[in-house]
Amino acid sequence: MTKRSYEIDQMISAKAIAARVEDLAREITAHYEGTEKLVVVGLLRGSFIFIADLVREIGLPVEVDFLEASSYGDAMQSSREVRILKDLRGEVAGRDVLVVEDIVDTGFTLSHVTALLRSRGPKRLEVCALLDKPSRREVDMKATWTGFTIPDEFVVGYGIDFAQSNRNLPYIGKVRFTEDT
Ligand code: IMP
């Protein structure tokens, strides 16, 4: 009998992630310099580690809020239909906003979420994504800041899951399927 299991190969080390997060935070701090307060919106659940590291490197007053949109569920297929499962607690009208996402894949999630938040009239709204898989894009969507551009691989770690596992890996790894006999 064959059993399908998987192994994880490291793709981006914890050290490389930390260095890139510092760069991103420096650029974000310069961009919003002078802001009264930056509303940093993390998209749950994949961005929770990235946002925690990023806000600690941002040299501005920040407010942290979270929004949850439906994405892959427990499968590896993206869905075109994006639903808001948990909305923000705070207001974004007239405020400086930064949306923080783990991965831009087809682009459906971010285009839906940014359209929703823009309809609420923020003063400025930008997007920071840790990873970008441009070869998978189906809608025109580009983050203002991207940590790493990666090929079309299924990745896990640093907050990102495969069927709700592996979020706690300190690095980004790619999933490699193996057949056990
Ligand atoms: P999009 O709407 O297709 O851009 O999907 C974005 C969401 O899909 C991300 O926020 C992730 O939650 C999920 N996703 C996309 N690629 C991967 C991956 O390689 N591993 C785990 N989740 C992924």
Tab-separated table of C-alpha atoms in Angstrom, residues 20-33 35 38-41 50 54 58 60 96-104 110 114 118 124-133 137 141-149:
chain	number	residue	atom	x	y	z
A	20	ARG	CA	14.404	41.450	4.911
A	21	VAL	CA	11.816	42.393	7.569
A	22	GLU	CA	14.218	45.101	8.799
A	23	ASP	CA	14.576	46.494	5.241
A	24	LEU	CA	10.814	46.490	4.683
A	25	ALA	CA	10.176	48.212	8.023
A	26	ARG	CA	12.742	50.888	7.196
A	27	GLU	CA	11.026	51.642	3.861
A	28	ILE	CA	7.571	51.613	5.461
A	29	THR	CA	8.736	53.950	8.260
A	30	ALA	CA	10.163	56.391	5.680
A	31	HIS	CA	7.009	56.240	3.545
A	32	TYR	CA	4.625	57.075	6.401
A	33	GLU	CA	6.961	59.450	8.261
A	35	THR	CA	1.830	60.017	10.392
A	38	LEU	CA	-0.361	53.858	11.216
A	39	VAL	CA	-3.137	51.264	11.206
A	40	VAL	CA	-1.411	47.949	10.452
A	41	VAL	CA	-3.974	45.400	9.271
A	50	PHE	CA	5.235	38.424	9.964
A	54	LEU	CA	7.332	43.844	11.236
A	58	ILE	CA	8.494	50.089	12.393
A	60	LEU	CA	6.084	55.005	14.018
A	96	ASP	CA	-2.981	55.772	7.145
A	97	VAL	CA	-3.331	52.034	6.570
A	98	LEU	CA	-0.878	49.233	5.828
A	99	VAL	CA	-2.286	45.824	4.907
A	100	VAL	CA	0.069	42.956	5.776
A	101	GLU	CA	-0.311	39.670	3.886
A	102	ASP	CA	1.686	36.429	3.920
A	103	ILE	CA	1.521	35.459	0.227
A	104	VAL	CA	0.111	36.982	-2.939
A	110	LEU	CA	-5.807	41.006	-1.657
A	114	THR	CA	-8.037	46.255	-0.622
A	118	ARG	CA	-10.533	51.531	0.003
A	124	ARG	CA	-3.439	56.224	2.312
A	125	LEU	CA	-3.532	52.464	1.869
A	126	GLU	CA	-0.501	50.363	0.937
A	127	VAL	CA	0.200	46.624	1.021
A	128	CYS	CA	3.210	44.740	2.347
A	129	ALA	CA	3.396	41.048	1.407
A	130	LEU	CA	6.088	38.713	2.665
A	131	LEU	CA	5.987	36.459	-0.413
A	132	ASP	CA	4.874	36.879	-4.000
A	133	LYS	CA	4.220	34.109	-6.536
A	137	ARG	CA	-1.480	35.629	-10.673
A	141	MET	CA	-2.504	42.860	-7.967
A	142	LYS	CA	0.876	44.049	-6.777
A	143	ALA	CA	1.909	44.789	-3.212
A	144	THR	CA	3.658	48.098	-2.549
A	145	TRP	CA	6.402	46.164	-0.728
A	146	THR	CA	7.312	42.500	-1.233
A	147	GLY	CA	9.701	40.521	0.933
A	148	PHE	CA	10.632	37.749	-1.497
A	149	THR	CA	9.491	36.740	-4.975
